[in-house]
Short mmCIF file of C-alpha atoms in Angstrom, two decimals:
data_model
loop_
_atom_site.label_atom_id
_atom_site.label_comp_id
_atom_site.label_asym_id
_atom_site.label_seq_id
_atom_site.Cartn_x
_atom_site.Cartn_y
_atom_site.Cartn_z
CA UNK A 52 94.92 -61.49 152.00
CA UNK A 53 97.18 -64.78 152.27
CA UNK A 54 96.06 -67.59 153.89
CA UNK A 55 98.37 -67.69 156.76
CA UNK A 56 97.48 -64.23 157.55
CA UNK A 57 94.06 -65.04 157.65
CA UNK A 58 94.69 -67.83 160.15
CA UNK A 59 96.63 -65.58 162.44
CA UNK A 60 93.84 -62.85 162.59
CA UNK A 61 91.08 -65.33 163.03
CA UNK A 62 92.77 -66.58 166.23
CA UNK A 63 92.87 -63.37 168.04
CA UNK A 64 90.32 -63.58 170.88
CA UNK A 65 87.03 -61.56 171.25
CA UNK A 66 85.73 -60.76 174.65
CA UNK A 67 82.50 -63.00 175.29
CA UNK A 68 79.32 -61.92 177.20
CA UNK A 69 77.66 -63.56 180.01
CA UNK A 70 80.88 -66.10 180.84
CA UNK A 71 80.80 -67.65 177.62
CA UNK A 72 84.51 -66.94 177.26
CA UNK A 73 86.29 -65.48 174.13
CA UNK A 74 85.25 -66.76 170.76
CA UNK A 75 87.89 -67.61 168.38
CA UNK A 76 87.68 -68.55 164.65
CA UNK A 77 89.77 -71.18 162.92
CA UNK A 78 89.44 -73.46 159.90
CA UNK A 79 86.65 -76.20 160.33
CA UNK A 80 88.14 -79.75 160.85
CA UNK A 81 86.87 -83.02 160.00
CA UNK A 82 86.63 -83.86 163.87
CA UNK A 83 84.32 -80.77 164.17
CA UNK A 84 81.65 -81.89 161.48
CA UNK A 85 79.24 -83.81 163.89
CA UNK A 86 79.01 -80.66 166.46
CA UNK A 87 78.97 -78.13 163.43
CA UNK A 88 76.15 -80.18 161.93
CA UNK A 89 74.34 -80.15 165.28
CA UNK A 90 74.64 -76.30 165.62
CA UNK A 91 73.47 -76.04 161.91
CA UNK A 92 70.02 -78.03 162.57
CA UNK A 93 69.45 -76.57 165.96
CA UNK A 94 70.05 -72.88 164.90
CA UNK A 95 67.59 -73.18 161.85
CA UNK A 96 65.10 -75.52 163.54
CA UNK A 97 65.11 -72.70 166.50
CA UNK A 98 64.57 -69.58 164.21
CA UNK A 99 61.91 -71.40 162.11
CA UNK A 100 59.90 -72.81 165.29
CA UNK A 101 60.63 -76.68 164.85
CA UNK A 102 59.26 -78.66 167.76
CA UNK A 103 62.27 -80.69 167.97
CA UNK A 104 65.22 -78.52 166.40
CA UNK A 105 68.05 -81.09 166.42
CA UNK A 106 65.88 -83.32 163.93
CA UNK A 107 65.44 -80.04 161.50
CA UNK A 108 66.39 -80.85 157.69
CA UNK A 109 66.16 -84.72 158.55
CA UNK A 110 68.48 -87.03 156.46
CA UNK A 111 69.58 -83.70 154.40
CA UNK A 112 73.36 -82.86 154.66
CA UNK A 113 74.71 -79.59 154.29
CA UNK A 114 77.66 -79.36 156.65
CA UNK A 115 79.78 -82.60 155.70
CA UNK A 116 79.06 -82.20 152.10
CA UNK A 117 80.13 -78.66 151.95
CA UNK A 118 83.33 -79.27 153.84
CA UNK A 119 84.12 -82.07 151.84
CA UNK A 120 83.94 -79.93 148.46
CA UNK A 121 86.54 -77.56 149.91
CA UNK A 122 87.72 -77.76 153.42
CA UNK A 123 89.88 -74.65 153.15
CA UNK A 124 86.69 -72.46 152.73
CA UNK A 125 84.93 -73.96 155.87
CA UNK A 126 85.20 -72.08 159.09
CA UNK A 127 84.34 -72.49 162.83
CA UNK A 128 83.85 -70.43 165.81
CA UNK A 129 84.60 -71.79 169.11
CA UNK A 130 84.38 -70.95 172.78
CA UNK A 131 86.58 -72.75 175.28
CA UNK A 132 87.27 -74.85 172.41
CA UNK A 133 83.89 -76.11 171.53
CA UNK A 134 82.34 -75.35 168.12
CA UNK A 135 79.61 -72.86 168.68
CA UNK A 136 79.15 -71.62 164.99
CA UNK A 137 80.20 -72.42 161.32
CA UNK A 138 80.34 -71.09 157.86
CA UNK A 139 81.33 -71.87 154.37
CA UNK A 140 82.41 -70.04 151.33
CA UNK A 141 81.72 -71.23 147.85
CA UNK A 142 83.76 -70.21 144.56
CA UNK A 143 81.81 -70.41 141.07
CA UNK A 144 84.44 -68.53 139.20
CA UNK A 145 83.56 -64.92 138.93
CA UNK A 146 80.48 -65.52 141.56
CA UNK A 147 81.04 -66.28 145.08
CA UNK A 148 78.54 -66.90 147.56
CA UNK A 149 78.50 -68.10 151.34
CA UNK A 150 76.39 -70.11 153.56
CA UNK A 151 74.99 -71.64 155.57
CA UNK A 152 76.33 -69.53 158.22
CA UNK A 153 74.72 -70.72 161.75
CA UNK A 154 75.32 -69.98 165.22
CA UNK A 155 74.30 -71.65 168.45
CA UNK A 156 71.12 -70.05 169.63
CA UNK A 157 72.22 -69.05 172.99
CA UNK A 158 74.96 -67.08 171.27
CA UNK A 159 73.05 -65.11 168.88
CA UNK A 160 73.23 -61.27 168.68
CA UNK A 161 76.54 -61.35 170.52
CA UNK A 162 78.45 -60.86 167.23
CA UNK A 163 79.55 -64.21 166.49
CA UNK A 164 78.25 -64.07 162.83
CA UNK A 165 80.47 -61.23 162.28
CA UNK A 166 83.54 -63.02 163.26
CA UNK A 167 82.64 -65.66 160.72
CA UNK A 168 82.32 -63.17 157.98
CA UNK A 169 85.85 -62.21 157.98
CA UNK A 170 87.48 -65.41 156.69
CA UNK A 171 84.84 -65.87 153.98
CA UNK A 172 85.16 -62.46 152.68
CA UNK A 173 89.19 -63.02 152.93
CA UNK A 174 88.32 -66.21 150.61
CA UNK A 175 86.62 -64.09 148.01
CA UNK A 176 89.19 -61.40 147.85
CA UNK A 177 91.74 -64.34 147.28
CA UNK A 178 89.46 -65.98 144.49
CA UNK A 179 89.02 -62.81 142.83
CA UNK A 180 84.98 -63.41 142.58
CA UNK A 181 83.64 -60.04 141.10
CA UNK A 182 79.73 -60.90 141.86
CA UNK A 183 78.89 -61.92 145.59
CA UNK A 184 75.81 -63.40 147.00
CA UNK A 185 73.82 -65.12 149.68
CA UNK A 186 70.39 -66.36 150.65
CA UNK A 187 68.88 -65.32 153.73
CA UNK A 188 65.49 -64.72 155.33
CA UNK A 189 63.78 -61.94 154.00
CA UNK A 190 61.48 -61.35 157.16
CA UNK A 191 64.59 -60.99 159.58
CA UNK A 192 65.80 -57.41 159.81
CA UNK A 193 68.95 -58.47 161.79
CA UNK A 194 69.95 -60.71 159.07
CA UNK A 195 69.59 -58.26 156.48
CA UNK A 196 71.60 -55.70 158.69
CA UNK A 197 74.49 -57.90 159.22
CA UNK A 198 75.08 -58.44 155.57
CA UNK A 199 74.59 -55.11 154.78
CA UNK A 200 77.73 -54.19 156.93
CA UNK A 201 79.59 -56.32 154.12
CA UNK A 202 78.08 -54.16 151.14
CA UNK A 203 75.44 -56.88 150.48
CA UNK A 204 72.24 -55.47 148.87
CA UNK A 205 68.75 -57.35 149.13
CA UNK A 206 67.40 -57.77 145.66
CA UNK A 207 64.40 -60.20 144.42
CA UNK A 208 62.97 -63.09 146.43
CA UNK A 209 63.97 -66.43 146.05
CA UNK A 210 61.46 -69.28 146.06
CA UNK A 211 62.22 -72.69 147.11
CA UNK A 212 59.90 -74.85 145.18
CA UNK A 213 58.92 -78.42 145.15
CA UNK A 214 56.55 -80.78 143.17
CA UNK A 215 55.42 -84.20 143.42
CA UNK A 216 57.64 -86.25 140.78
CA UNK A 217 55.61 -87.91 138.14
CA UNK A 218 57.44 -90.72 135.70
CA UNK A 219 59.11 -88.23 133.62
CA UNK A 220 59.26 -88.53 129.63
CA UNK A 221 62.36 -89.63 128.37
CA UNK A 222 64.76 -86.52 127.07
CA UNK A 223 66.72 -86.84 123.72
CA UNK A 224 70.13 -86.13 124.44
CA UNK A 225 70.47 -86.22 127.98
CA UNK A 226 73.76 -87.52 129.39
CA UNK A 227 74.72 -87.95 133.12
CA UNK A 228 78.28 -86.79 133.95
CA UNK A 229 78.85 -89.90 136.12
CA UNK A 230 78.16 -92.29 133.33
CA UNK A 231 80.86 -90.91 131.02
CA UNK A 232 84.14 -92.28 130.51
CA UNK A 233 86.72 -90.74 132.77
CA UNK A 234 88.75 -89.81 129.80
CA UNK A 235 85.72 -87.52 128.61
CA UNK A 236 85.04 -85.85 131.78
CA UNK A 237 87.67 -83.16 131.15
CA UNK A 238 86.03 -82.05 127.80
CA UNK A 239 82.50 -82.20 129.33
CA UNK A 240 83.56 -79.63 132.22
CA UNK A 241 85.10 -77.56 129.33
CA UNK A 242 81.52 -77.26 127.84
CA UNK A 243 79.97 -76.76 130.94
CA UNK A 244 82.03 -73.76 131.63
CA UNK A 245 81.31 -72.47 127.98
CA UNK A 246 77.78 -72.84 128.76
CA UNK A 247 77.87 -70.94 132.30
CA UNK A 248 80.15 -68.31 131.03
CA UNK A 249 77.45 -67.67 128.32
CA UNK A 250 75.01 -67.01 131.15
CA UNK A 251 77.25 -64.79 133.24
CA UNK A 252 80.94 -64.06 132.14
CA UNK A 253 83.42 -66.15 134.17
CA UNK A 254 80.48 -68.22 136.33
CA UNK A 255 81.67 -71.66 136.57
CA UNK A 256 80.14 -74.81 138.74
CA UNK A 257 82.97 -77.28 137.86
CA UNK A 258 83.38 -77.34 141.76
CA UNK A 259 79.78 -78.50 142.14
CA UNK A 260 79.87 -80.99 139.34
CA UNK A 261 83.05 -82.59 140.48
CA UNK A 262 81.95 -82.46 144.08
CA UNK A 263 78.75 -84.29 143.50
CA UNK A 264 80.29 -86.89 141.60
CA UNK A 265 83.19 -87.53 143.88
CA UNK A 266 80.95 -87.73 147.09
CA UNK A 267 78.38 -89.86 145.59
CA UNK A 268 75.78 -87.14 146.15
CA UNK A 269 73.71 -87.41 142.94
CA UNK A 270 74.59 -86.46 139.17
CA UNK A 271 74.89 -83.80 136.71
CA UNK A 272 72.58 -83.72 133.85
CA UNK A 273 74.06 -82.69 130.61
CA UNK A 274 71.45 -81.87 127.60
CA UNK A 275 73.58 -82.03 124.25
CA UNK A 276 72.59 -79.36 121.70
CA UNK A 277 73.57 -79.11 117.83
CA UNK A 278 77.26 -80.03 117.16
CA UNK A 279 79.40 -79.91 120.16
CA UNK A 280 77.35 -77.43 122.12
CA UNK A 281 75.56 -78.07 125.41
CA UNK A 282 71.82 -76.85 125.57
CA UNK A 283 71.72 -77.04 129.17
CA UNK A 284 73.28 -78.65 132.63
CA UNK A 285 71.61 -79.26 136.05
CA UNK A 286 73.58 -80.43 138.81
CA UNK A 287 71.12 -82.70 141.05
CA UNK A 288 71.75 -84.15 144.76
CA UNK A 289 69.54 -87.18 145.29
CA UNK A 290 68.69 -88.58 148.64
CA UNK A 291 69.40 -89.04 151.94
CA UNK A 292 73.04 -87.86 152.83
CA UNK A 293 73.09 -85.39 150.39
CA UNK A 294 71.61 -81.65 150.35
CA UNK A 295 68.18 -83.13 149.17
CA UNK A 296 67.35 -85.58 152.12
CA UNK A 297 65.44 -88.81 151.94
CA UNK A 298 62.84 -89.03 148.95
CA UNK A 299 64.25 -85.69 147.50
CA UNK A 300 66.06 -84.64 144.47
CA UNK A 301 67.18 -81.00 144.45
CA UNK A 302 68.57 -79.14 141.78
CA UNK A 303 71.81 -77.44 143.47
CA UNK A 304 72.40 -75.50 139.86
CA UNK A 305 70.94 -75.59 136.64
CA UNK A 306 71.22 -73.45 133.52
CA UNK A 307 70.48 -73.58 130.08
CA UNK A 308 72.52 -71.66 126.87
CA UNK A 309 71.07 -68.30 126.58
CA UNK A 310 69.33 -67.24 123.17
CA UNK A 311 65.98 -67.39 121.30
CA UNK A 312 65.27 -70.68 122.27
CA UNK A 313 66.54 -70.35 125.76
CA UNK A 314 62.71 -71.20 127.27
CA UNK A 315 62.25 -74.47 125.06
CA UNK A 316 65.68 -75.35 126.44
CA UNK A 317 64.63 -74.63 130.19
CA UNK A 318 61.58 -76.80 129.54
CA UNK A 319 63.50 -79.96 128.54
CA UNK A 320 65.88 -79.20 131.43
CA UNK A 321 62.89 -79.52 133.91
CA UNK A 322 62.12 -82.65 131.99
CA UNK A 323 65.21 -83.93 132.47
CA UNK A 324 65.61 -83.26 136.02
CA UNK A 325 61.95 -84.92 136.84
CA UNK A 326 63.08 -88.04 134.83
CA UNK A 327 66.21 -88.42 136.84
CA UNK A 328 64.34 -88.10 140.04
CA UNK A 329 61.96 -90.71 138.66
CA UNK A 330 64.84 -93.29 137.74
CA UNK A 331 66.31 -92.79 141.25
CA UNK A 332 62.74 -93.37 142.93
CA UNK A 333 62.42 -90.02 144.48
CA UNK A 334 59.13 -88.66 145.00
CA UNK A 335 59.82 -84.91 145.34
CA UNK A 336 61.66 -82.53 142.80
CA UNK A 337 63.03 -79.18 144.91
CA UNK A 338 64.49 -76.32 142.85
CA UNK A 339 65.39 -72.67 143.92
CA UNK A 340 64.20 -69.76 141.55
CA UNK A 341 65.12 -66.14 142.01
CA UNK A 342 61.75 -64.42 141.01
CA UNK A 343 63.67 -61.87 139.01
CA UNK A 344 63.75 -64.83 136.39
CA UNK A 345 60.28 -63.96 135.58
CA UNK A 346 59.34 -66.50 132.80
CA UNK A 347 61.70 -69.14 134.76
CA UNK A 348 59.68 -68.80 137.50
CA UNK A 349 56.31 -68.83 135.58
CA UNK A 350 56.93 -71.87 133.73
CA UNK A 351 57.99 -73.83 136.89
CA UNK A 352 54.67 -72.74 138.43
CA UNK A 353 53.08 -73.97 135.40
CA UNK A 354 54.38 -77.35 135.68
CA UNK A 355 53.06 -77.62 139.46
CA UNK A 356 56.21 -76.27 141.32
CA UNK A 357 54.87 -74.76 144.68
CA UNK A 358 56.89 -72.60 147.15
CA UNK A 359 57.78 -74.22 150.60
CA UNK A 360 60.24 -71.78 151.73
CA UNK A 361 61.02 -68.15 150.86
CA UNK A 362 63.84 -65.83 151.55
CA UNK A 363 65.77 -62.98 149.56
CA UNK A 364 68.97 -63.02 147.51
CA UNK A 365 71.53 -60.19 148.72
CA UNK A 366 74.27 -58.93 145.97
CA UNK A 367 77.24 -57.26 146.39
CA UNK A 368 77.55 -55.23 144.08
CA UNK A 369 73.78 -54.20 143.98
CA UNK A 370 73.44 -55.62 140.45
CA UNK A 371 71.56 -58.26 139.01
CA UNK A 372 74.26 -60.67 137.96
CA UNK A 373 72.48 -63.55 136.42
CA UNK A 374 69.23 -62.80 138.11
CA UNK A 375 67.14 -60.92 135.37
CA UNK A 376 64.16 -61.87 133.39
CA UNK A 377 66.09 -63.25 130.45
CA UNK A 378 67.83 -65.87 132.75
CA UNK A 379 66.87 -69.42 132.87
CA UNK A 380 69.07 -70.52 135.92
CA UNK A 381 68.16 -72.47 138.95
CA UNK A 382 69.72 -71.98 142.20
CA UNK A 383 69.22 -70.63 145.86
CA UNK A 384 72.67 -69.75 147.32
CA UNK A 385 71.50 -71.35 150.69
#
């Protein structure tokens, strides 16, 4: 569906309940970000039982960073002009995912989430992503039921893991995207597309690499291999104002080149991520791992990573994508 048609349909009011007024859906604007951020924190904090939901996630920022990465793929639901919910679509080439989808708690179970699914599904259709996914709470039947309406199927659990950062050994062949001369960045992005395309045909995280650099959220680790190949890459958010939060480095996406030496390359990538965290003075390293990637998960656990949050990855179609035993990929689709 074309963008104009998407907006026209999204603005059709839906009858509200209990005097809340009609719900309208429109693109999320820059002026909406403070309110959308508050709803995001209160929604997650309330669901997870935080004592002060408004402060949940601390100095981590998911709303402003995702809006800045692609404002055309960010959507708001409003009641009487006030933002009460938001959702974000993400384009990784052949892969698309969405989230966080958050709704003000007093409007839960009233169909607002379904309204915000419509424009993100339109995004995926426009982009032509062939494998779609999301991360949600594995213990929540209502979340699973909502996303099943749109053809998503729950597969393996995804563990959000953390470890305390040691000094981290130096890693030969490690290059940071942000330190490359501007003239060399296009070539680096091409090498990244080649690597991710080998992991899953058409997969590309160029959007994440460019957005992380442009917003000053962290950096992308590039591991040089033999010749002109890349052995691995990791898009890392660092510290307050990013998706990591104060004192934390999070691997937004990481992957190594498939093949017989993939496990060794993965160990090298984990070392490089810990090294970056240490260099930035960050005491905690976070990374998401789908449990279908069995050896990768085991190696992280052996290094001292421990799960602090667990959810389930839902896929459309009901296929593994790049979450299978031979994959050495870090992500969590939150």
